[in-house]
mmCIF file of C-alpha atoms in Angstrom:
data_model
loop_
_atom_site.group_PDB
_atom_site.id
_atom_site.type_symbol
_atom_site.label_atom_id
_atom_site.label_comp_id
_atom_site.label_asym_id
_atom_site.label_seq_id
_atom_site.Cartn_x
_atom_site.Cartn_y
_atom_site.Cartn_z
ATOM 1 C CA MET A 1264 217.943 71.767 117.066
ATOM 2 C CA ASP A 1265 214.618 70.017 117.441
ATOM 3 C CA PHE A 1266 212.361 72.657 118.845
ATOM 4 C CA THR A 1267 210.086 70.044 119.354
ATOM 5 C CA ASP A 1268 211.694 70.024 123.228
ATOM 6 C CA LEU A 1269 208.735 72.506 124.703
ATOM 7 C CA ARG A 1270 206.352 69.730 123.749
ATOM 8 C CA VAL A 1271 207.153 68.058 127.087
ATOM 9 C CA ALA A 1272 206.149 71.016 129.126
ATOM 10 C CA TYR A 1273 202.704 71.663 126.764
ATOM 11 C CA ASN A 1274 201.965 67.972 128.175
ATOM 12 C CA LEU A 1275 203.347 67.756 131.438
ATOM 13 C CA GLY A 1276 202.785 71.436 132.484
ATOM 14 C CA SER A 1277 205.194 73.683 134.518
ATOM 15 C CA GLY A 1278 206.892 71.020 136.440
ATOM 16 C CA SER A 1279 208.720 69.453 133.222
ATOM 17 C CA PRO A 1280 212.348 69.122 133.545
ATOM 18 C CA ILE A 1281 212.802 71.739 130.544
ATOM 19 C CA SER A 1282 211.854 74.529 132.531
ATOM 20 C CA THR A 1283 214.870 74.307 134.962
ATOM 21 C CA LEU A 1284 217.103 73.618 131.952
ATOM 22 C CA TYR A 1285 216.058 76.996 130.338
ATOM 23 C CA ILE A 1286 216.410 78.945 133.987
ATOM 24 C CA ILE A 1287 219.943 77.711 134.016
ATOM 25 C CA THR A 1288 220.594 78.726 130.117
ATOM 26 C CA THR A 1289 219.341 82.169 130.238
ATOM 27 C CA VAL A 1290 220.925 82.648 133.497
ATOM 28 C CA PHE A 1291 223.878 81.901 131.771
ATOM 29 C CA PHE A 1292 223.699 83.805 128.365
ATOM 30 C CA ALA A 1293 222.556 87.076 130.632
ATOM 31 C CA ILE A 1294 225.688 86.750 132.196
ATOM 32 C CA GLY A 1295 227.737 86.736 128.772
ATOM 33 C CA THR A 1296 225.618 89.298 127.447
ATOM 34 C CA ILE A 1297 226.874 91.606 130.154
ATOM 35 C CA THR A 1298 229.909 90.625 129.867
ATOM 36 C CA VAL A 1299 230.576 91.126 125.924
ATOM 37 C CA PHE A 1300 229.761 94.829 127.483
ATOM 38 C CA ARG A 1301 233.059 95.006 128.861
ATOM 39 C CA PHE A 1302 234.854 94.195 125.577
ATOM 40 C CA LEU A 1303 233.310 96.505 122.975
ATOM 41 C CA LYS A 1304 235.251 99.535 123.323
ATOM 42 C CA ALA A 1305 238.447 99.205 120.972
ATOM 43 C CA PRO A 1306 241.950 98.598 123.181
ATOM 44 C CA ASN A 1307 245.208 99.607 121.956
ATOM 45 C CA GLY A 1308 243.794 100.567 118.546
ATOM 46 C CA LYS A 1309 242.255 97.080 118.368
ATOM 47 C CA SER A 1310 238.647 96.362 116.296
ATOM 48 C CA ILE A 1311 236.029 95.645 118.865
ATOM 49 C CA TYR A 1312 235.198 92.652 115.953
ATOM 50 C CA PRO A 1313 234.151 90.334 116.411
ATOM 51 C CA GLN A 1314 232.539 91.384 119.804
ATOM 52 C CA ASN A 1315 230.184 93.336 118.239
ATOM 53 C CA LEU A 1316 229.002 90.157 116.369
ATOM 54 C CA VAL A 1317 229.221 87.972 120.029
ATOM 55 C CA LEU A 1318 226.714 90.596 121.201
ATOM 56 C CA VAL A 1319 224.035 90.026 118.541
ATOM 57 C CA ALA A 1320 225.005 86.105 119.111
ATOM 58 C CA TYR A 1321 224.076 86.625 122.758
ATOM 59 C CA GLY A 1322 221.407 89.069 122.697
ATOM 60 C CA SER A 1323 219.414 87.143 120.252
ATOM 61 C CA GLY A 1324 220.259 83.695 122.052
ATOM 62 C CA LEU A 1325 219.324 85.257 125.360
ATOM 63 C CA ILE A 1326 215.764 86.118 123.939
ATOM 64 C CA PHE A 1327 215.501 82.560 122.597
ATOM 65 C CA ARG A 1328 216.047 81.210 125.875
ATOM 66 C CA ALA A 1329 214.103 83.756 127.716
ATOM 67 C CA ILE A 1330 210.893 82.940 125.912
ATOM 68 C CA SER A 1331 211.977 79.307 126.386
ATOM 69 C CA TRP A 1332 212.051 79.505 129.676
ATOM 70 C CA GLY A 1333 208.426 81.593 130.103
ATOM 71 C CA VAL A 1334 206.763 79.043 127.830
ATOM 72 C CA ALA A 1335 208.203 76.047 130.189
ATOM 73 C CA ALA A 1336 207.276 78.115 133.310
ATOM 74 C CA ASN A 1337 203.995 78.823 132.032
ATOM 75 C CA PRO A 1338 202.907 76.497 129.297
ATOM 76 C CA PRO A 1339 200.147 77.514 127.035
ATOM 77 C CA SER A 1340 196.941 74.719 127.083
ATOM 78 C CA ASP A 1341 195.165 72.838 124.339
ATOM 79 C CA VAL A 1342 198.608 73.474 121.702
ATOM 80 C CA THR A 1343 197.235 71.976 118.237
ATOM 81 C CA THR A 1344 199.974 72.221 116.330
ATOM 82 C CA MET A 1345 203.270 71.256 116.066
ATOM 83 C CA PHE A 1346 204.339 74.628 117.146
ATOM 84 C CA SER A 1347 202.676 76.847 119.809
ATOM 85 C CA SER A 1348 202.559 80.857 118.801
ATOM 86 C CA TYR A 1349 205.674 80.898 121.299
ATOM 87 C CA ASP A 1350 207.375 78.541 118.881
ATOM 88 C CA TYR A 1351 207.946 80.801 116.088
ATOM 89 C CA PRO A 1352 210.026 83.398 117.556
ATOM 90 C CA ARG A 1353 211.777 81.034 119.236
ATOM 91 C CA LEU A 1354 212.665 79.821 115.896
ATOM 92 C CA ILE A 1355 213.586 83.105 114.980
ATOM 93 C CA PHE A 1356 216.073 84.311 117.611
ATOM 94 C CA PHE A 1357 217.807 81.014 117.862
ATOM 95 C CA THR A 1358 218.416 81.045 113.975
ATOM 96 C CA ILE A 1359 219.851 84.753 114.338
ATOM 97 C CA SER A 1360 222.057 83.751 117.176
ATOM 98 C CA ASP A 1361 223.465 80.461 115.664
ATOM 99 C CA ILE A 1362 224.087 82.113 112.058
ATOM 100 C CA ALA A 1363 225.858 85.009 114.102
ATOM 101 C CA ILE A 1364 227.947 81.969 115.948
ATOM 102 C CA ARG A 1365 228.735 79.721 112.601
ATOM 103 C CA LEU A 1366 230.053 82.853 110.778
ATOM 104 C CA LEU A 1367 232.355 84.420 113.553
ATOM 105 C CA PRO A 1368 235.586 82.449 111.979
ATOM 106 C CA ILE A 1369 233.727 83.193 108.393
ATOM 107 C CA ILE A 1370 234.054 86.998 108.896
ATOM 108 C CA THR A 1371 237.167 86.709 110.391
ATOM 109 C CA VAL A 1372 238.422 85.378 106.706
ATOM 110 C CA HIS A 1373 236.831 87.974 105.493
ATOM 111 C CA TYR A 1374 238.395 90.953 107.229
ATOM 112 C CA LEU A 1375 241.788 89.410 106.657
ATOM 113 C CA LEU A 1376 241.210 89.384 102.876
ATOM 114 C CA SER A 1377 239.668 92.913 103.037
ATOM 115 C CA GLY A 1378 243.140 94.227 104.636
ATOM 116 C CA ARG A 1379 244.954 92.854 101.861
ATOM 117 C CA ASN A 1380 242.400 94.608 99.413
ATOM 118 C CA GLU A 1381 241.446 91.092 98.043
ATOM 119 C CA SER A 1382 237.552 90.570 96.971
ATOM 120 C CA ILE A 1383 235.517 87.514 97.989
ATOM 121 C CA LEU A 1384 234.077 87.399 94.528
ATOM 122 C CA THR A 1385 237.572 87.678 92.776
ATOM 123 C CA SER A 1386 240.010 85.701 95.571
ATOM 124 C CA ARG A 1387 240.406 82.043 94.769
ATOM 125 C CA GLY A 1388 240.455 79.177 97.809
ATOM 126 C CA ALA A 1389 239.469 81.594 101.062
ATOM 127 C CA GLY A 1390 237.362 84.077 99.135
ATOM 128 C CA ALA A 1391 235.636 81.211 97.924
ATOM 129 C CA LEU A 1392 234.845 80.074 101.419
ATOM 130 C CA VAL A 1393 233.813 82.892 102.688
ATOM 131 C CA LEU A 1394 231.442 83.553 99.281
ATOM 132 C CA PHE A 1395 229.763 79.810 99.582
ATOM 133 C CA SER A 1396 229.392 80.520 103.806
ATOM 134 C CA TYR A 1397 227.501 84.127 103.133
ATOM 135 C CA LEU A 1398 225.146 82.113 100.226
ATOM 136 C CA TRP A 1399 224.759 79.372 102.567
ATOM 137 C CA VAL A 1400 223.035 81.480 104.722
ATOM 138 C CA ILE A 1401 220.282 82.107 102.348
ATOM 139 C CA VAL A 1402 219.643 78.515 102.333
ATOM 140 C CA ILE A 1403 219.251 77.995 106.158
ATOM 141 C CA LEU A 1404 216.703 80.924 106.334
ATOM 142 C CA ALA A 1405 214.481 79.519 103.391
ATOM 143 C CA VAL A 1406 214.753 76.378 105.740
ATOM 144 C CA MET A 1407 213.496 77.738 108.301
ATOM 145 C CA VAL A 1408 210.619 79.816 107.097
ATOM 146 C CA ALA A 1409 209.781 76.339 105.442
ATOM 147 C CA LEU A 1410 209.457 74.636 108.403
ATOM 148 C CA ALA A 1411 207.773 77.368 110.593
ATOM 149 C CA VAL A 1412 204.992 77.149 107.482
ATOM 150 C CA VAL A 1413 205.089 73.473 108.013
ATOM 151 C CA ALA A 1414 204.615 73.527 111.626
ATOM 152 C CA SER A 1415 201.745 75.622 111.594
ATOM 153 C CA LEU A 1416 199.624 73.179 109.660
ATOM 154 C CA THR A 1417 201.246 70.044 111.415
ATOM 155 C CA PRO A 1418 198.831 68.520 114.200
ATOM 156 C CA ALA A 1419 200.223 68.042 117.385
ATOM 157 C CA PRO A 1420 201.886 64.483 118.187
ATOM 158 C CA PRO A 1421 199.526 62.594 120.893
ATOM 159 C CA ALA A 1422 200.504 63.011 124.483
ATOM 160 C CA ILE A 1423 201.702 59.476 124.434
ATOM 161 C CA ASP A 1424 204.520 60.405 122.541
ATOM 162 C CA THR A 1425 206.067 62.951 125.060
ATOM 163 C CA GLY A 1426 209.250 62.839 125.446
ATOM 164 C CA LEU A 1427 210.142 61.636 122.309
ATOM 165 C CA ASN A 1428 212.343 63.725 119.360
ATOM 166 C CA VAL A 1429 210.748 64.516 116.692
ATOM 167 C CA ASN A 1430 212.799 61.397 114.422
ATOM 168 C CA SER A 1431 210.834 59.153 116.994
ATOM 169 C CA TYR A 1432 207.172 60.601 115.645
ATOM 170 C CA ASP A 1433 205.408 58.439 113.533
ATOM 171 C CA SER A 1434 204.402 61.260 111.269
ATOM 172 C CA PRO A 1435 204.692 64.011 110.070
ATOM 173 C CA ILE A 1436 207.505 63.275 107.589
ATOM 174 C CA ALA A 1437 207.413 67.175 106.079
ATOM 175 C CA PHE A 1438 207.745 68.327 109.271
ATOM 176 C CA ARG A 1439 210.663 65.740 110.112
ATOM 177 C CA ALA A 1440 212.557 66.519 107.310
ATOM 178 C CA LEU A 1441 212.633 69.965 107.523
ATOM 179 C CA THR A 1442 213.707 69.728 111.099
ATOM 180 C CA ASP A 1443 216.616 67.102 110.013
ATOM 181 C CA THR A 1444 217.597 69.286 107.005
ATOM 182 C CA TYR A 1445 217.559 72.631 109.380
ATOM 183 C CA THR A 1446 220.142 70.489 111.771
ATOM 184 C CA MET A 1447 222.413 69.047 109.003
ATOM 185 C CA LEU A 1448 222.936 72.179 107.060
ATOM 186 C CA ASN A 1449 225.349 73.260 109.919
ATOM 187 C CA TRP A 1450 227.382 70.190 108.791
ATOM 188 C CA PHE A 1451 228.354 72.639 105.791
ATOM 189 C CA TYR A 1452 229.907 74.867 108.259
ATOM 190 C CA ILE A 1453 232.343 72.196 109.761
ATOM 191 C CA ALA A 1454 233.622 71.255 106.544
ATOM 192 C CA MET A 1455 234.099 75.311 105.662
ATOM 193 C CA TYR A 1456 236.382 75.181 109.152
ATOM 194 C CA THR A 1457 238.044 71.929 108.108
ATOM 195 C CA TRP A 1458 239.119 73.662 104.893
ATOM 196 C CA LEU A 1459 240.008 76.370 106.418
ATOM 197 C CA MET A 1460 242.317 74.336 109.122
ATOM 198 C CA ALA A 1461 243.501 72.277 106.107
ATOM 199 C CA ALA A 1462 244.365 74.959 103.384
ATOM 200 C CA HIS A 1463 244.513 78.487 105.427
ATOM 201 C CA ARG A 1464 245.748 78.445 108.237
ATOM 202 C CA GLN A 1465 247.403 81.787 107.927
ATOM 203 C CA TYR A 1466 244.344 83.073 108.691
ATOM 204 C CA LEU A 1467 244.130 81.340 112.227
ATOM 205 C CA ARG A 1468 246.007 83.936 113.873
ATOM 206 C CA HIS A 1469 245.304 82.432 117.488
ATOM 207 C CA TRP A 1470 245.251 79.583 119.576
ATOM 208 C CA SER A 1471 241.335 80.448 120.873
ATOM 209 C CA LEU A 1472 239.776 80.491 117.174
ATOM 210 C CA TYR A 1473 241.104 77.057 117.018
ATOM 211 C CA ALA A 1474 239.533 76.155 120.318
ATOM 212 C CA TYR A 1475 236.318 78.085 119.326
ATOM 213 C CA ILE A 1476 236.128 75.904 115.972
ATOM 214 C CA ALA A 1477 236.979 72.636 117.721
ATOM 215 C CA LEU A 1478 233.795 73.492 120.096
ATOM 216 C CA MET A 1479 231.699 73.991 116.874
ATOM 217 C CA PHE A 1480 232.787 70.678 116.107
ATOM 218 C CA ILE A 1481 231.614 69.073 119.241
ATOM 219 C CA ALA A 1482 228.353 71.035 119.505
ATOM 220 C CA GLN A 1483 227.413 69.815 116.011
ATOM 221 C CA ILE A 1484 228.300 65.951 116.524
ATOM 222 C CA GLY A 1485 226.122 66.554 119.872
ATOM 223 C CA THR A 1486 223.493 67.775 118.249
ATOM 224 C CA THR A 1487 223.046 65.239 115.102
ATOM 225 C CA ILE A 1488 223.388 62.464 118.058
ATOM 226 C CA ALA A 1489 220.291 64.342 120.145
ATOM 227 C CA LEU A 1490 217.953 64.780 116.745
ATOM 228 C CA PHE A 1491 218.326 60.953 115.828
ATOM 229 C CA ILE A 1492 218.812 58.945 118.854
ATOM 230 C CA ASN A 1493 215.620 56.703 120.153
ATOM 231 C CA LEU A 1494 214.942 56.051 123.549
ATOM 232 C CA GLY A 1495 211.414 55.582 124.000
ATOM 233 C CA PRO A 1496 208.879 57.706 125.507
ATOM 234 C CA ASN A 1497 209.378 59.776 128.859
ATOM 235 C CA ASN A 1498 213.056 59.466 128.409
ATOM 236 C CA TYR A 1499 215.026 62.738 128.132
ATOM 237 C CA THR A 1500 217.900 61.842 127.129
ATOM 238 C CA TRP A 1501 217.942 63.454 123.878
ATOM 239 C CA ILE A 1502 216.800 66.763 125.341
ATOM 240 C CA ILE A 1503 219.596 66.509 127.774
ATOM 241 C CA LEU A 1504 221.716 66.041 124.991
ATOM 242 C CA GLN A 1505 220.473 68.771 122.926
ATOM 243 C CA TYR A 1506 220.708 71.154 125.778
ATOM 244 C CA VAL A 1507 224.161 70.847 126.452
ATOM 245 C CA PHE A 1508 225.262 70.561 122.942
ATOM 246 C CA ALA A 1509 223.238 72.787 120.929
ATOM 247 C CA ILE A 1510 222.368 75.155 123.549
ATOM 248 C CA GLN A 1511 225.130 75.283 126.115
ATOM 249 C CA VAL A 1512 228.485 74.336 124.559
ATOM 250 C CA VAL A 1513 228.002 77.300 122.562
ATOM 251 C CA PHE A 1514 228.221 79.502 125.858
ATOM 252 C CA PRO A 1515 232.269 78.935 126.475
ATOM 253 C CA ALA A 1516 232.682 79.193 122.716
ATOM 254 C CA LEU A 1517 231.023 82.793 122.642
ATOM 255 C CA LEU A 1518 233.036 83.836 125.995
ATOM 256 C CA ILE A 1519 236.724 82.777 124.232
ATOM 257 C CA ALA A 1520 235.503 84.905 121.169
ATOM 258 C CA THR A 1521 234.727 87.554 123.895
ATOM 259 C CA LYS A 1522 238.105 87.558 125.398
ATOM 260 C CA PHE A 1523 240.721 86.611 122.925
ATOM 261 C CA GLY A 1524 238.667 87.874 119.544
ATOM 262 C CA SER A 1525 240.551 91.185 119.526
ATOM 263 C CA GLU A 1526 243.427 88.851 118.612
ATOM 264 C CA TRP A 1527 241.883 87.168 115.727
ATOM 265 C CA LEU A 1528 242.614 90.196 113.681
ATOM 266 C CA PRO A 1529 246.204 92.010 113.189
ATOM 267 C CA PRO A 1530 245.890 96.158 114.563
ATOM 268 C CA ILE A 1531 244.029 98.765 112.857
ATOM 269 C CA ASP A 1532 247.004 100.347 111.449
ATOM 270 C CA ALA A 1533 248.071 97.263 109.899
ATOM 271 C CA PHE A 1534 244.882 97.770 107.495
ATOM 272 C CA MET A 1535 245.171 101.513 107.491
ATOM 273 C CA HIS A 1536 249.042 101.672 106.649
ATOM 274 C CA ASN A 1537 249.407 98.058 104.430
ATOM 275 C CA GLU A 1538 247.655 98.145 101.426
ATOM 276 C CA GLN A 1539 248.534 94.394 100.294
ATOM 277 C CA LEU A 1540 249.214 92.088 103.643
ATOM 278 C CA PRO A 1541 251.553 89.537 102.938
ATOM 279 C CA GLN A 1542 249.955 86.206 102.112
ATOM 280 C CA GLY A 1543 250.543 84.045 105.478
ATOM 281 C CA GLU A 1544 252.755 86.870 107.383
ATOM 282 C CA GLU A 1545 251.643 89.320 110.029
ATOM 283 C CA TYR A 1546 251.537 93.040 110.018
ATOM 284 C CA ILE A 1547 255.119 94.740 111.611
ATOM 285 C CA PRO A 1548 254.993 98.136 112.302
ATOM 286 C CA MET A 1549 257.860 100.411 110.809
ATOM 287 C CA GLU A 1550 259.759 102.552 113.038
ATOM 288 C CA PRO A 1551 259.363 106.210 112.257
ATOM 289 C CA PRO A 1552 262.633 107.750 110.829
ATOM 290 C CA ALA A 1553 265.066 109.137 113.351
ATOM 291 C CA TYR A 1554 264.982 112.804 113.553
ATOM 292 C CA VAL A 1555 267.913 114.736 112.140
ATOM 293 C CA PRO A 1556 268.515 118.405 112.947
ATOM 294 C CA PRO A 1557 268.271 120.869 110.102
ATOM 295 C CA PRO A 1558 272.128 122.435 109.861
ATOM 296 C CA ARG A 1559 272.998 125.507 111.264
ATOM 297 C CA ALA A 1560 273.274 129.052 109.709
#
């Protein structure tokens, strides 16, 4: 994600195209946030996961988009550093939303391991996948903090660079490198999803989880292209690409998780009554014993 997209609004004013894009995505995420509330109650004895994590992703993503819309519609004047004061909360809420989105398949695996009384610290294969994914969040947060600090110390690019993405600027090197690192770190989760599908397909219990992962692949590819494409000043192709892949593709992915996420885990009673769920098998509840009347006196 290239957070310099609002530089178009800072330099061109409230009539910039970025304002319209953020209006649209804010409305979509508001709809998604309202929709997920319908699925928070556990139907038929099933867990409200992943809908509770989807709500975190939608809610924080909505705040990011609403701030971006507000700033694009009423941009501050004379922004002398790479980030304005509004870009820091944008960075925070986007990161929260993005981490929640990336971790949805990973936490699903963690739940299934817990249902089998397996610890991610001792379980090989899938347990290592989950553990590495959690530790990677620390790396992402560290880069996020460094990006915010460097942005506060980096002078704003000249107005002639309006419409360029960060990798098209002549400087600054540190800010460019951190932006690239922030985006490329998410390829780690693409690798984890690939590992999951190649070696641990027993945890993918429903077609919708495959669809969710496929959308994550598409989003990451498009976001990476948008970050490095160079088409010259006043060419907003990269902004459109980033809007579609980094900001909007996650909306249908979260809708899929909202609607079908209850199918990603076995019913709650599978965890309550089966201490060791067999590897690669679904829980099949046992029928209660037939009633036998007591013998007559």
